[in-house]
PDB file of C-alpha atoms and ligand atoms in Angstrom:
ATOM      1  CA  MET A   1     102.710  74.111  64.693  1.00 39.00           C
ATOM      2  CA  GLU A   2     103.035  73.713  68.334  1.00 42.00           C
ATOM      3  CA  SER A   3     103.719  77.684  68.431  1.00 43.00           C
ATOM      4  CA  ASP A   4     100.481  78.315  66.235  1.00 45.00           C
ATOM      5  CA  LYS A   5      98.873  77.200  70.211  1.00 43.00           C
ATOM      6  CA  THR A   6     101.415  78.289  72.125  1.00 42.00           C
ATOM      7  CA  LYS A   7     100.743  81.475  70.310  1.00 43.00           C
ATOM      8  CA  ALA A   8      97.342  81.364  70.767  1.00 43.00           C
ATOM      9  CA  ALA A   9      96.783  80.179  74.588  1.00 44.00           C
ATOM     10  CA  GLY A  10      98.836  83.450  75.128  1.00 43.00           C
ATOM     11  CA  THR A  11      96.392  85.860  73.271  1.00 43.00           C
ATOM     12  CA  SER A  12      93.123  84.275  75.016  1.00 46.00           C
ATOM     13  CA  THR A  13      95.307  84.781  78.753  1.00 44.00           C
ATOM     14  CA  ALA A  14      95.927  88.634  77.612  1.00 45.00           C
ATOM     15  CA  GLU A  15      92.345  89.358  76.549  1.00 47.00           C
ATOM     16  CA  ALA A  16      91.227  87.796  79.500  1.00 47.00           C
ATOM     17  CA  ALA A  17      93.027  89.364  81.790  1.00 46.00           C
ATOM     18  CA  LYS A  18      91.822  92.107  79.744  1.00 44.00           C
ATOM     19  CA  THR A  19      88.071  91.853  80.315  1.00 43.00           C
ATOM     20  CA  ALA A  20      89.083  90.799  84.232  1.00 44.00           C
ATOM     21  CA  VAL A  21      90.383  94.332  84.967  1.00 43.00           C
ATOM     22  CA  LYS A  22      87.878  95.725  83.146  1.00 42.00           C
ATOM     23  CA  LYS A  23      85.094  93.994  84.615  1.00 42.00           C
ATOM     24  CA  SER A  24      86.729  94.692  87.366  1.00 43.00           C
ATOM     25  CA  THR A  25      86.626  98.424  87.229  1.00 43.00           C
ATOM     26  CA  ALA A  26      82.124  98.292  86.110  1.00 44.00           C
ATOM     27  CA  ARG A  27      82.144  95.697  89.623  1.00 47.00           C
ATOM     28  CA  SER A  28      80.606  93.415  88.274  1.00 43.00           C
ATOM     29  CA  PRO A  29      79.678  90.367  90.260  1.00 40.00           C
ATOM     30  CA  ILE A  30      83.046  88.814  90.219  1.00 40.00           C
ATOM     31  CA  THR A  31      84.236  91.196  92.539  1.00 43.00           C
ATOM     32  CA  THR A  32      81.595  91.177  94.817  1.00 42.00           C
ATOM     33  CA  GLY A  33      82.093  89.611  98.114  1.00 41.00           C
ATOM     34  CA  GLN A  34      78.835  87.323  97.525  1.00 43.00           C
ATOM     35  CA  ASN A  35      81.149  85.800  94.946  1.00 43.00           C
ATOM     36  CA  VAL A  36      84.022  86.007  95.908  1.00 45.00           C
ATOM     37  CA  MET A  37      83.604  84.838  99.345  1.00 46.00           C
ATOM     38  CA  THR A  38      81.188  81.996  98.868  1.00 44.00           C
ATOM     39  CA  ASP A  39      80.564  81.465  95.463  1.00 46.00           C
ATOM     40  CA  ASN A  40      82.388  77.822  96.538  1.00 44.00           C
ATOM     41  CA  SER A  41      80.171  74.746  98.154  1.00 46.00           C
ATOM     42  CA  SER A  42      82.871  74.079 100.543  1.00 47.00           C
ATOM     43  CA  VAL A  43      82.632  78.027 101.890  1.00 50.00           C
ATOM     44  CA  ASN A  44      79.129  78.526 101.006  1.00 50.00           C
ATOM     45  CA  ARG A  45      77.536  79.228 104.721  1.00 55.00           C
ATOM     46  CA  ASP A  46      75.708  81.631 106.595  1.00 58.00           C
ATOM     47  CA  TYR A  47      77.942  84.460 108.003  1.00 58.00           C
ATOM     48  CA  SER A  48      75.355  86.622 109.927  1.00 60.00           C
ATOM     49  CA  GLN A  49      77.685  85.270 113.133  1.00 60.00           C
ATOM     50  CA  GLU A  50      80.939  86.462 111.884  1.00 63.00           C
ATOM     51  CA  ALA A  51      79.139  89.658 110.361  1.00 66.00           C
ATOM     52  CA  THR A  52      77.962  91.036 113.820  1.00 74.00           C
ATOM     53  CA  LYS A  53      80.208  93.105 115.758  1.00 76.00           C
ATOM     54  CA  GLU A  54      82.207  91.163 118.034  1.00 74.00           C
ATOM     55  CA  GLY A  55      82.504  88.518 114.538  1.00 89.00           C
ATOM     56  CA  ALA A  56      86.051  87.071 113.612  1.00 93.00           C
ATOM     57  CA  LEU A  57      84.542  88.715 109.629  1.00 95.00           C
ATOM     58  CA  TYR A  58      84.151  91.758 111.211  1.00 96.00           C
ATOM     59  CA  LYS A  59      86.981  92.136 113.280  1.00 96.00           C
ATOM     60  CA  PHE A  60      88.932  91.662 110.150  1.00 96.00           C
ATOM     61  CA  PHE A  61      87.132  94.379 107.733  1.00 98.00           C
ATOM     62  CA  LEU A  62      87.930  96.960 110.576  1.00 98.00           C
ATOM     63  CA  ASP A  63      91.846  95.327 111.186  1.00 97.00           C
ATOM     64  CA  GLY A  64      91.846  95.412 107.089  1.00 98.00           C
ATOM     65  CA  LEU A  65      90.574  99.177 107.277  1.00 98.00           C
ATOM     66  CA  LYS A  66      92.858 100.290 110.055  1.00 98.00           C
ATOM     67  CA  ASP A  67      95.525  99.116 107.612  1.00 98.00           C
ATOM     68  CA  MET A  68      95.064 101.421 105.015  1.00 98.00           C
ATOM     69  CA  TYR A  69      94.469 103.638 107.114  1.00 98.00           C
ATOM     70  CA  PHE A  70      98.000 103.674 107.976  1.00 98.00           C
ATOM     71  CA  ALA A  71      99.161 102.059 104.414  1.00 98.00           C
ATOM     72  CA  GLU A  72      97.905 105.963 102.610  1.00 98.00           C
ATOM     73  CA  LYS A  73      99.469 108.513 105.331  1.00 98.00           C
ATOM     74  CA  HIS A  74     102.267 106.729 104.899  1.00 98.00           C
ATOM     75  CA  ILE A  75     102.219 107.136 100.761  1.00 98.00           C
ATOM     76  CA  LEU A  76     100.963 110.681 101.732  1.00 97.00           C
ATOM     77  CA  GLU A  77     104.662 111.438 103.325  1.00 96.00           C
ATOM     78  CA  VAL A  78     106.290 109.655 100.091  1.00 96.00           C
ATOM     79  CA  LEU A  79     104.981 111.265  97.633  1.00 97.00           C
ATOM     80  CA  PRO A  80     106.604 115.044  97.391  1.00 97.00           C
ATOM     81  CA  LYS A  81     110.425 113.099  97.998  1.00 96.00           C
ATOM     82  CA  MET A  82     108.838 111.150  94.652  1.00 97.00           C
ATOM     83  CA  LYS A  83     107.979 114.044  92.683  1.00 97.00           C
ATOM     84  CA  GLU A  84     110.764 115.868  94.088  1.00 97.00           C
ATOM     85  CA  ALA A  85     112.916 112.936  92.227  1.00 97.00           C
ATOM     86  CA  ALA A  86     111.618 113.021  89.162  1.00 96.00           C
ATOM     87  CA  THR A  87     113.000 113.507  85.863  1.00 94.00           C
ATOM     88  CA  THR A  88     109.968 115.155  83.754  1.00 93.00           C
ATOM     89  CA  GLY A  89     107.206 116.868  83.723  1.00 94.00           C
ATOM     90  CA  ASP A  90     104.684 114.356  83.015  1.00 94.00           C
ATOM     91  CA  LEU A  91     105.467 112.044  85.812  1.00 96.00           C
ATOM     92  CA  GLN A  92     105.955 114.739  88.591  1.00 97.00           C
ATOM     93  CA  ASP A  93     102.355 115.998  87.782  1.00 96.00           C
ATOM     94  CA  ALA A  94     101.656 112.592  88.084  1.00 97.00           C
ATOM     95  CA  PHE A  95     103.300 112.329  91.167  1.00 97.00           C
ATOM     96  CA  GLU A  96     101.369 115.534  92.656  1.00 98.00           C
ATOM     97  CA  ASP A  97      98.222 114.434  91.474  1.00 97.00           C
ATOM     98  CA  HIS A  98      97.724 111.461  93.487  1.00 98.00           C
ATOM     99  CA  HIS A  99      99.207 113.019  96.876  1.00 98.00           C
ATOM    100  CA  LEU A 100      95.560 115.423  96.639  1.00 98.00           C
ATOM    101  CA  VAL A 101      93.583 111.734  96.014  1.00 98.00           C
ATOM    102  CA  THR A 102      95.296 110.848  98.372  1.00 98.00           C
ATOM    103  CA  GLN A 103      94.485 113.604 100.423  1.00 98.00           C
ATOM    104  CA  LYS A 104      90.834 112.868  99.538  1.00 98.00           C
ATOM    105  CA  GLN A 105      91.007 108.733  99.808  1.00 98.00           C
ATOM    106  CA  VAL A 106      92.714 109.809 103.356  1.00 98.00           C
ATOM    107  CA  SER A 107      89.429 111.463 104.686  1.00 98.00           C
ATOM    108  CA  ARG A 108      87.190 108.861 102.395  1.00 98.00           C
ATOM    109  CA  LEU A 109      88.056 105.904 104.953  1.00 98.00           C
ATOM    110  CA  GLU A 110      87.424 108.475 107.904  1.00 98.00           C
ATOM    111  CA  LYS A 111      83.512 108.132 106.214  1.00 98.00           C
ATOM    112  CA  VAL A 112      84.063 104.522 106.165  1.00 98.00           C
ATOM    113  CA  PHE A 113      85.191 104.398 109.610  1.00 98.00           C
ATOM    114  CA  LYS A 114      82.430 106.467 110.326  1.00 98.00           C
ATOM    115  CA  SER A 115      79.438 104.912 108.284  1.00 97.00           C
ATOM    116  CA  ILE A 116      79.776 101.197 110.167  1.00 97.00           C
ATOM    117  CA  GLY A 117      79.840 103.227 113.235  1.00 96.00           C
ATOM    118  CA  GLU A 118      84.157 103.104 114.433  1.00 97.00           C
ATOM    119  CA  SER A 119      86.040 106.120 114.807  1.00 97.00           C
ATOM    120  CA  PRO A 120      89.299 106.603 112.560  1.00 98.00           C
ATOM    121  CA  GLU A 121      92.767 104.520 114.130  1.00 98.00           C
ATOM    122  CA  ALA A 122      95.786 103.422 111.943  1.00 98.00           C
ATOM    123  CA  LYS A 123      97.560 100.524 112.770  1.00 97.00           C
ATOM    124  CA  LYS A 124     101.197 100.094 111.724  1.00 97.00           C
ATOM    125  CA  CYS A 125     101.438  97.935 108.079  1.00 95.00           C
ATOM    126  CA  ASP A 126     104.946  96.417 108.013  1.00 96.00           C
ATOM    127  CA  ALA A 127     103.732  95.432 104.018  1.00 96.00           C
ATOM    128  CA  ILE A 128     103.456  98.981 102.819  1.00 97.00           C
ATOM    129  CA  ILE A 129     106.591 100.657 104.981  1.00 97.00           C
ATOM    130  CA  GLY A 130     108.514  97.256 103.520  1.00 97.00           C
ATOM    131  CA  ILE A 131     107.026  98.728  99.622  1.00 97.00           C
ATOM    132  CA  VAL A 132     107.224 101.950 100.839  1.00 96.00           C
ATOM    133  CA  LYS A 133     111.587 101.745 101.642  1.00 96.00           C
ATOM    134  CA  ALA A 134     112.146 100.412  98.300  1.00 94.00           C
ATOM    135  CA  GLY A 135     111.160 103.357  96.587  1.00 94.00           C
ATOM    136  CA  GLU A 136     112.998 105.204  98.376  1.00 94.00           C
ATOM    137  CA  ASN A 137     115.796 102.725  98.102  1.00 95.00           C
ATOM    138  CA  ILE A 138     115.727 103.767  93.563  1.00 93.00           C
ATOM    139  CA  ILE A 139     116.009 107.369  94.725  1.00 94.00           C
ATOM    140  CA  LYS A 140     119.839 106.588  96.116  1.00 95.00           C
ATOM    141  CA  GLU A 141     120.114 103.744  93.247  1.00 96.00           C
ATOM    142  CA  THR A 142     119.488 105.687  90.549  1.00 96.00           C
ATOM    143  CA  GLU A 143     121.147 109.002  88.786  1.00 96.00           C
ATOM    144  CA  GLU A 144     118.756 112.059  89.183  1.00 95.00           C
ATOM    145  CA  GLY A 145     117.456 113.786  85.950  1.00 94.00           C
ATOM    146  CA  THR A 146     117.661 110.385  84.394  1.00 93.00           C
ATOM    147  CA  MET A 147     114.957 108.480  82.721  1.00 91.00           C
ATOM    148  CA  THR A 148     115.635 105.210  83.773  1.00 92.00           C
ATOM    149  CA  ARG A 149     115.424 106.356  87.691  1.00 94.00           C
ATOM    150  CA  ASP A 150     112.145 107.441  85.860  1.00 94.00           C
ATOM    151  CA  THR A 151     111.447 104.518  85.063  1.00 94.00           C
ATOM    152  CA  ALA A 152     112.485 102.602  88.401  1.00 95.00           C
ATOM    153  CA  LEU A 153     110.156 105.242  90.557  1.00 96.00           C
ATOM    154  CA  ILE A 154     107.331 104.241  88.236  1.00 96.00           C
ATOM    155  CA  ILE A 155     107.486 100.372  88.557  1.00 95.00           C
ATOM    156  CA  ALA A 156     108.180 101.250  92.169  1.00 97.00           C
ATOM    157  CA  ALA A 157     104.920 103.259  92.305  1.00 97.00           C
ATOM    158  CA  GLN A 158     103.294 100.860  90.953  1.00 97.00           C
ATOM    159  CA  LYS A 159     103.992  98.379  93.188  1.00 97.00           C
ATOM    160  CA  VAL A 160     102.594 100.650  96.108  1.00 98.00           C
ATOM    161  CA  GLU A 161      98.916 100.610  93.515  1.00 98.00           C
ATOM    162  CA  HIS A 162      98.976  97.438  92.894  1.00 98.00           C
ATOM    163  CA  TYR A 163      98.984  97.099  97.047  1.00 98.00           C
ATOM    164  CA  GLU A 164      96.348  99.334  97.345  1.00 98.00           C
ATOM    165  CA  ILE A 165      94.335  97.949  94.223  1.00 98.00           C
ATOM    166  CA  ALA A 166      94.773  94.255  95.787  1.00 98.00           C
ATOM    167  CA  SER A 167      93.546  95.221  99.519  1.00 98.00           C
ATOM    168  CA  TYR A 168      90.708  97.626  98.457  1.00 98.00           C
ATOM    169  CA  ARG A 169      89.578  94.650  96.347  1.00 98.00           C
ATOM    170  CA  GLY A 170      89.834  92.548  99.211  1.00 98.00           C
ATOM    171  CA  LEU A 171      88.185  95.600 101.851  1.00 98.00           C
ATOM    172  CA  VAL A 172      84.847  96.114  99.064  1.00 98.00           C
ATOM    173  CA  ALA A 173      84.156  92.078  98.760  1.00 98.00           C
ATOM    174  CA  LEU A 174      84.538  91.995 102.775  1.00 97.00           C
ATOM    175  CA  ALA A 175      82.241  95.336 102.799  1.00 97.00           C
ATOM    176  CA  GLU A 176      79.327  93.375 101.069  1.00 97.00           C
ATOM    177  CA  THR A 177      79.495  90.342 102.857  1.00 96.00           C
ATOM    178  CA  LEU A 178      79.159  91.747 105.829  1.00 95.00           C
ATOM    179  CA  GLN A 179      76.203  93.907 103.834  1.00 95.00           C
ATOM    180  CA  GLN A 180      77.217  97.848 105.041  1.00 97.00           C
ATOM    181  CA  ASP A 181      76.838  98.826 101.869  1.00 97.00           C
ATOM    182  CA  ARG A 182      77.848 102.003 102.106  1.00 98.00           C
ATOM    183  CA  ALA A 183      81.393 101.371 102.836  1.00 98.00           C
ATOM    184  CA  ALA A 184      81.579  99.276 100.380  1.00 98.00           C
ATOM    185  CA  ASP A 185      80.069 102.072  98.460  1.00 98.00           C
ATOM    186  CA  LEU A 186      83.239 104.332  99.380  1.00 98.00           C
ATOM    187  CA  LEU A 187      85.628 101.906  99.356  1.00 98.00           C
ATOM    188  CA  HIS A 188      85.300 101.178  95.595  1.00 98.00           C
ATOM    189  CA  GLN A 189      85.389 105.035  94.543  1.00 98.00           C
ATOM    190  CA  THR A 190      89.281 104.740  96.049  1.00 98.00           C
ATOM    191  CA  LEU A 191      89.781 101.565  94.599  1.00 98.00           C
ATOM    192  CA  GLU A 192      88.660 102.759  91.466  1.00 98.00           C
ATOM    193  CA  GLU A 193      91.171 106.085  91.464  1.00 98.00           C
ATOM    194  CA  GLU A 194      94.072 103.098  92.477  1.00 98.00           C
ATOM    195  CA  GLU A 195      92.710 101.592  89.110  1.00 98.00           C
ATOM    196  CA  GLU A 196      93.020 104.496  87.049  1.00 98.00           C
ATOM    197  CA  THR A 197      96.227 105.660  88.671  1.00 98.00           C
ATOM    198  CA  ASP A 198      98.103 102.637  87.396  1.00 98.00           C
ATOM    199  CA  LEU A 199      96.399 102.899  84.281  1.00 97.00           C
ATOM    200  CA  ASP A 200      97.852 106.876  84.385  1.00 96.00           C
ATOM    201  CA  LEU A 201     101.522 105.688  85.054  1.00 96.00           C
ATOM    202  CA  THR A 202     101.659 102.499  82.034  1.00 95.00           C
ATOM    203  CA  ASP A 203     100.749 105.304  80.177  1.00 94.00           C
ATOM    204  CA  ILE A 204     103.432 107.387  81.165  1.00 93.00           C
ATOM    205  CA  ALA A 205     106.101 104.830  81.199  1.00 91.00           C
ATOM    206  CA  GLU A 206     104.726 103.199  77.558  1.00 89.00           C
ATOM    207  CA  SER A 207     104.082 107.149  76.392  1.00 85.00           C
ATOM    208  CA  SER A 208     108.568 108.268  76.154  1.00 69.00           C
ATOM    209  CA  ILE A 209     109.815 107.217  79.441  1.00 71.00           C
ATOM    210  CA  ASN A 210     110.572 103.593  78.934  1.00 68.00           C
ATOM    211  CA  PHE A 211     112.022 104.610  75.359  1.00 63.00           C
ATOM    212  CA  HIS A 212     114.804 107.487  76.507  1.00 72.00           C
ATOM    213  CA  ALA A 213     115.418 104.504  78.917  1.00 65.00           C
ATOM    214  CA  ALA A 214     116.813 102.499  76.423  1.00 71.00           C
ATOM    215  CA  GLU A 215     118.378 105.703  74.981  1.00 73.00           C
ATOM    216  CA  GLU A 216     120.548 106.124  78.169  1.00 71.00           C
ATOM    217  CA  ASP A 217     121.547 102.982  77.721  1.00 73.00           C
ATOM    218  CA  ASP A 218     122.529 102.969  73.990  1.00 73.00           C
ATOM    219  CA  GLU A 219     124.428 105.926  74.879  1.00 71.00           C
ATOM    220  CA  ASN A 220     126.449 104.873  77.857  1.00 69.00           C
ATOM    221  CA  ASP A 221     127.742 101.919  75.561  1.00 67.00           C
ATOM    222  CA  ASN A 222     128.930 103.186  73.190  1.00 61.00           C
ATOM    223  CA  ASP A 223     131.090 105.631  76.033  1.00 57.00           C
ATOM    224  CA  THR A 224     132.190 102.689  77.130  1.00 51.00           C
ATOM    225  CA  ASP A 225     133.460 101.338  74.000  1.00 51.00           C
TER     226      ASP A 225
HETATM  227 FE1   FE B 301      95.570 105.489  97.863  1.00 75.47          FE
HETATM  228 FE1   FE B 302      97.638 105.142  95.224  1.00 75.47          FE
END
């Protein structure tokens, strides 16, 4: 009885999560600054003061942009290393494609700075440095030419994408709250690219790599028997 309930609850949570992903891709009101930032009576307040260029919210937004400008450039440096380390052609292609996309994202961020009358500036982001470093360690810790390496690389790359998704979602919300519509549009384009990349990586993992990685494990088990 109870397991039925648990199962039903689990299913609906999974469906809710799927719906949430769809909604966010469609740029529903859920992800807009209006809702995220103000749809709560305790924080429902006038942002006009903080929204000015001297305001704290604007400074926080600008800081976030500088953070991502640094992050994207840092990711540009590591993607070729990840491509070189990957075993399968599919994953190599995915890293190469995302390198091109990331180059566009750097230019797009420059447009975002311009749209709010600022010049592009990078600010060192310790978070992305750490996540990228963890990915580089995976290359050292896994054997070249194995599916295990690809599985590990995909997980590492998805951590990068998820960091970017969280950051851009926040920046879109802030841009909307600050009524910087052009900036919000541009940042939303990048957000969608990161979400797409994340899904593509899952597809690659599910289509063959995880299966073959498990096979490799079996082979190793047999070897030691
Ligand atoms: Fe990016
Ligand atoms: Fe990315």
